Amino acid sequence: MTGGLVVSVSGSSFSVKTENGTVNCSCRGKFRRIGLQPLAGDRVVLSPAEEGFVISEIAPRKNSLVRPPAANIDTLLIVVSAAPPQTPEIFIDSLTALAGYKNIRPVICLNKNDLDPGENLKKIYSPIYEVFSVSTVTKSGVPELRNALGDGICLLAGNSGVGKSSLLNALLPGISAGVSELSSRIGRGRQTTRRVELHALPSGGYIADSPGYSAFDAVEMELGDLDLLPETFPEFKNFLGKCRWGNCGHAGDDGCAVTEAAENGLISPSRRESYLQLRKTMLQAEKQRYR
């Protein structure tokens, strides 16, 4: 038997990187019976089969995502833009919350800075998260971002047309990731990513593109425990546990320390609004589950 890393998944075919090179293989039927399938990013054990190898074991995961189907993610690189198609702040906040739930390091890449530097987004997010300003045209900021990704598994996420594939091409010249022209009619790009594939970084880590998200995909598919939502907003930390009521939902209740902090300018109004929108969406999803 030998071990390896799943670097690509296409249907029922898996590419696994081992010490002796990359092999294509299938997985044992026992995984289908228990509703488990190997994901890109999984550490697996391979066993000899009639033709090549088969995945026989999947190591415990530290995290996983439904969309894109990937596991053991260290960094969520959230690609955003102040230039068309502009990234809504609720979209950014949905993904930073998702990263918080999954114990993933969120990094915000402000792309297309040659078209719009996005000063307002920098003002909101730089005090809270790592923010890199990048242009895939001039290549400004690309080396700094590449060096910051480290040796783990990084997943790109962003709304369609924001330039994820272009960024991947800039980070890894010669990779030739599919890039589509921005549609001037609808103001967004066509989705070009079809599967999850990990690409090796010079640092020893891996990076993968992902399908475009709609604003609340992360909430609908991944965020489950409403009580944990406030903890996914780092700027709330100093005010949690200081509300008048122990079960405060931080939604404008009398005596809420988070609400008071927002009113006093200690929390960004847009971040506060995103929290309220996410909370409302999660409450609605919770009601539907119990109907």
XYZ file of C-alpha atoms in Angstrom:
291
model
C 0.000 0.000 0.000
C 1.046 3.595 -0.570
C -0.272 6.967 0.474
C -0.915 10.129 -1.472
C -2.848 13.351 -1.972
C -5.952 13.556 -4.171
C -5.128 16.392 -6.582
C -7.985 16.032 -9.050
C -11.489 14.548 -9.130
C -13.484 14.002 -12.299
C -16.599 11.893 -11.840
C -15.476 8.526 -10.483
C -11.851 9.025 -11.527
C -9.256 10.331 -9.079
C -5.708 11.567 -9.616
C -3.488 10.919 -6.594
C -0.016 12.383 -6.142
C 2.355 9.909 -4.486
C 6.096 9.798 -3.824
C 6.472 7.883 -7.086
C 4.396 10.217 -9.229
C 0.729 10.849 -9.964
C -1.567 7.885 -10.589
C -5.162 7.707 -11.817
C -7.398 5.361 -9.869
C -10.920 4.599 -8.675
C -12.184 4.085 -5.120
C -13.632 1.106 -3.324
C -17.389 0.627 -3.399
C -17.563 0.776 0.414
C -17.310 4.576 0.216
C -20.416 4.843 -1.957
C -22.335 2.630 0.460
C -21.619 4.968 3.365
C -22.113 8.139 1.314
C -18.467 9.155 1.317
C -16.379 10.095 -1.703
C -12.730 11.151 -1.893
C -12.331 14.891 -2.428
C -9.519 16.996 -3.811
C -7.256 17.635 -0.833
C -7.884 14.265 0.822
C -4.983 12.212 2.111
C -5.653 8.642 1.024
C -4.210 5.139 1.066
C -3.913 3.258 -2.228
C -4.089 -0.511 -2.580
C -3.142 -2.596 -5.632
C -6.035 -3.517 -7.931
C -6.390 -5.587 -11.089
C -5.534 -2.500 -13.094
C -3.305 -0.117 -11.171
C -4.500 1.138 -7.787
C -7.703 1.814 -5.895
C -8.346 4.212 -2.978
C -8.907 2.005 0.051
C -8.753 4.505 2.944
C -9.412 8.224 3.461
C -7.600 9.952 6.321
C -9.695 12.015 8.779
C -10.386 15.511 7.430
C -9.830 18.750 9.303
C -12.534 20.375 7.178
C -14.417 20.001 3.919
C -16.696 22.031 1.654
C -19.753 21.033 -0.355
C -19.083 23.553 -3.128
C -16.544 23.132 -4.409
C -16.083 19.575 -3.121
C -12.682 19.881 -1.445
C -11.078 18.897 1.853
C -8.303 19.922 4.251
C -8.284 23.555 3.110
C -5.807 25.848 4.855
C -6.506 29.154 3.081
C -9.642 30.525 1.442
C -8.466 33.137 -1.060
C -11.504 35.364 -1.568
C -11.082 37.156 -4.900
C -13.056 40.398 -5.060
C -13.203 43.480 -7.259
C -14.328 47.085 -6.994
C -14.402 47.201 -10.808
C -17.280 45.604 -12.772
C -18.612 43.156 -11.856
C -18.302 44.683 -8.406
C -18.282 42.237 -5.520
C -21.112 42.863 -3.021
C -19.885 43.175 0.549
C -22.427 40.584 1.708
C -20.708 38.125 -0.627
C -17.329 38.792 0.969
C -18.778 38.528 4.451
C -20.547 35.263 3.635
C -17.224 33.699 2.658
C -15.266 35.092 5.599
C -17.985 33.650 7.852
C -17.683 30.328 6.028
C -13.929 30.370 6.642
C -14.561 31.029 10.312
C -16.945 28.080 10.582
C -14.505 25.742 8.855
C -11.369 26.930 10.674
C -9.847 28.180 7.413
C -7.579 31.213 7.114
C -9.403 33.873 5.042
C -7.307 36.045 2.720
C -8.922 38.763 0.594
C -7.469 39.480 -2.833
C -8.618 42.828 -4.206
C -8.242 42.121 -7.928
C -8.290 44.540 -10.904
C -6.588 47.319 -8.959
C -5.490 48.810 -12.288
C -9.171 49.589 -12.965
C -10.295 50.520 -9.454
C -8.087 50.423 -6.328
C -11.089 49.697 -4.108
C -10.126 52.031 -1.285
C -13.464 51.574 0.464
C -13.017 47.791 0.583
C -9.489 48.233 1.922
C -10.823 50.507 4.658
C -13.419 47.927 5.704
C -11.354 44.742 5.544
C -7.678 45.615 6.110
C -8.134 46.078 9.896
C -9.716 42.609 10.142
C -8.169 40.314 7.519
C -5.114 39.944 5.313
C -5.814 41.984 2.166
C -3.712 41.977 -0.999
C -4.237 44.452 -3.838
C -3.474 42.814 -7.185
C -3.647 43.372 -10.931
C -3.342 40.413 -13.280
C -2.673 42.910 -16.104
C 0.255 44.816 -14.568
C 1.163 41.929 -12.220
C 1.374 44.355 -9.287
C 0.923 42.575 -5.966
C 1.094 39.104 -7.530
C 4.531 38.112 -6.092
C 3.515 39.277 -2.607
C 0.293 37.280 -2.746
C 2.075 34.186 -4.076
C 4.589 34.320 -1.213
C 1.803 34.649 1.360
C -0.032 31.468 0.349
C 2.389 29.153 2.167
C 2.708 25.386 1.889
C -0.879 24.329 2.582
C -3.935 23.928 0.361
C -5.433 27.182 -0.923
C -8.839 27.483 -2.547
C -9.862 30.442 -4.688
C -13.420 31.681 -4.285
C -15.195 34.603 -5.888
C -18.247 35.670 -7.827
C -18.226 34.897 -11.554
C -16.264 37.356 -13.671
C -14.119 38.663 -10.830
C -10.973 37.143 -12.366
C -10.216 33.935 -10.458
C -8.888 32.070 -13.485
C -6.854 35.096 -14.586
C -5.402 35.292 -11.084
C -4.553 31.597 -11.161
C -2.749 32.134 -14.466
C -0.821 35.047 -12.952
C 0.164 33.088 -9.853
C 1.223 30.070 -11.918
C 2.377 31.230 -15.358
C 1.869 28.546 -17.993
C -1.015 26.840 -16.225
C -3.447 28.090 -18.913
C -6.560 28.008 -16.740
C -9.716 28.648 -18.766
C -10.574 32.348 -18.893
C -13.742 33.782 -20.420
C -14.326 37.345 -21.578
C -16.592 39.444 -19.398
C -20.047 39.679 -20.871
C -20.795 43.348 -21.489
C -24.486 42.545 -21.828
C -25.014 40.988 -18.399
C -22.081 42.577 -16.597
C -20.515 39.358 -15.336
C -18.342 36.556 -16.579
C -19.305 33.101 -17.729
C -18.223 30.349 -15.356
C -15.152 28.559 -16.744
C -14.282 26.150 -13.918
C -15.615 22.633 -14.414
C -13.827 20.519 -11.787
C -11.636 20.842 -8.706
C -7.947 20.413 -9.433
C -5.020 21.183 -7.141
C -2.033 22.862 -8.760
C 1.412 22.831 -7.132
C 2.781 26.166 -5.884
C 6.492 27.031 -5.761
C 6.158 27.227 -1.963
C 5.297 23.534 -1.765
C 1.580 24.110 -1.301
C -1.359 23.740 -3.660
C -3.992 26.040 -5.105
C -7.344 25.298 -6.747
C -9.974 27.342 -8.538
C -13.645 26.955 -7.654
C -17.030 27.563 -9.310
C -18.561 30.996 -8.828
C -20.806 31.448 -5.811
C -24.037 33.331 -5.509
C -24.207 35.582 -2.477
C -25.836 33.123 -0.078
C -24.528 29.774 -1.361
C -22.100 29.594 1.561
C -24.899 30.123 4.057
C -27.363 27.717 2.463
C -24.874 24.880 2.087
C -22.327 25.207 4.856
C -23.354 27.401 7.798
C -25.422 25.471 10.293
C -24.975 26.576 13.909
C -26.533 30.005 14.389
C -24.932 30.415 17.826
C -21.468 30.338 16.230
C -22.184 33.075 13.681
C -21.084 36.034 15.884
C -17.721 34.334 16.447
C -17.048 34.338 12.695
C -16.934 38.159 12.779
C -13.549 38.861 14.447
C -14.383 42.510 15.211
C -17.262 41.323 17.425
C -14.861 39.448 19.714
C -14.247 42.220 22.272
C -17.995 42.726 22.761
C -19.278 39.160 22.958
C -20.324 38.127 26.462
C -20.907 41.742 27.503
C -24.566 42.040 26.510
C -27.290 42.496 29.116
C -28.910 39.191 28.147
C -27.012 35.923 27.956
C -28.909 34.713 24.898
C -28.517 37.968 22.952
C -28.715 37.499 19.194
C -26.940 40.843 18.529
C -29.801 41.899 16.277
C -30.581 45.265 17.850
C -31.740 44.029 21.256
C -31.745 46.468 24.167
C -28.474 46.209 26.047
C -26.590 44.524 23.185
C -22.876 45.367 23.364
C -22.352 44.557 19.658
C -25.156 46.913 18.639
C -23.731 49.669 20.834
C -20.275 49.146 19.328
C -21.718 49.490 15.824
C -23.581 52.657 16.815
C -20.328 54.079 18.214
C -18.438 53.406 14.970
C -16.365 50.513 16.329
C -17.868 48.051 13.829
C -18.303 48.765 10.117
C -21.969 49.430 9.207
C -21.699 47.123 6.184
C -20.269 44.302 8.290
C -23.040 44.793 10.844
C -25.644 44.670 8.052
C -24.061 41.513 6.614
C -24.265 39.840 10.012
C -27.956 40.676 10.253
C -28.614 39.369 6.722
C -26.738 36.133 7.376
C -28.551 35.657 10.670
C -31.924 36.171 8.981
C -31.075 33.696 6.223
C -29.901 31.091 8.739
C -33.060 31.535 10.826
C -35.212 30.998 7.741
C -33.226 27.883 6.784
C -33.594 26.574 10.338
C -37.388 27.035 10.244
C -37.601 25.172 6.936
C -35.622 22.232 8.346
C -38.080 21.814 11.206
C -41.281 22.064 9.126
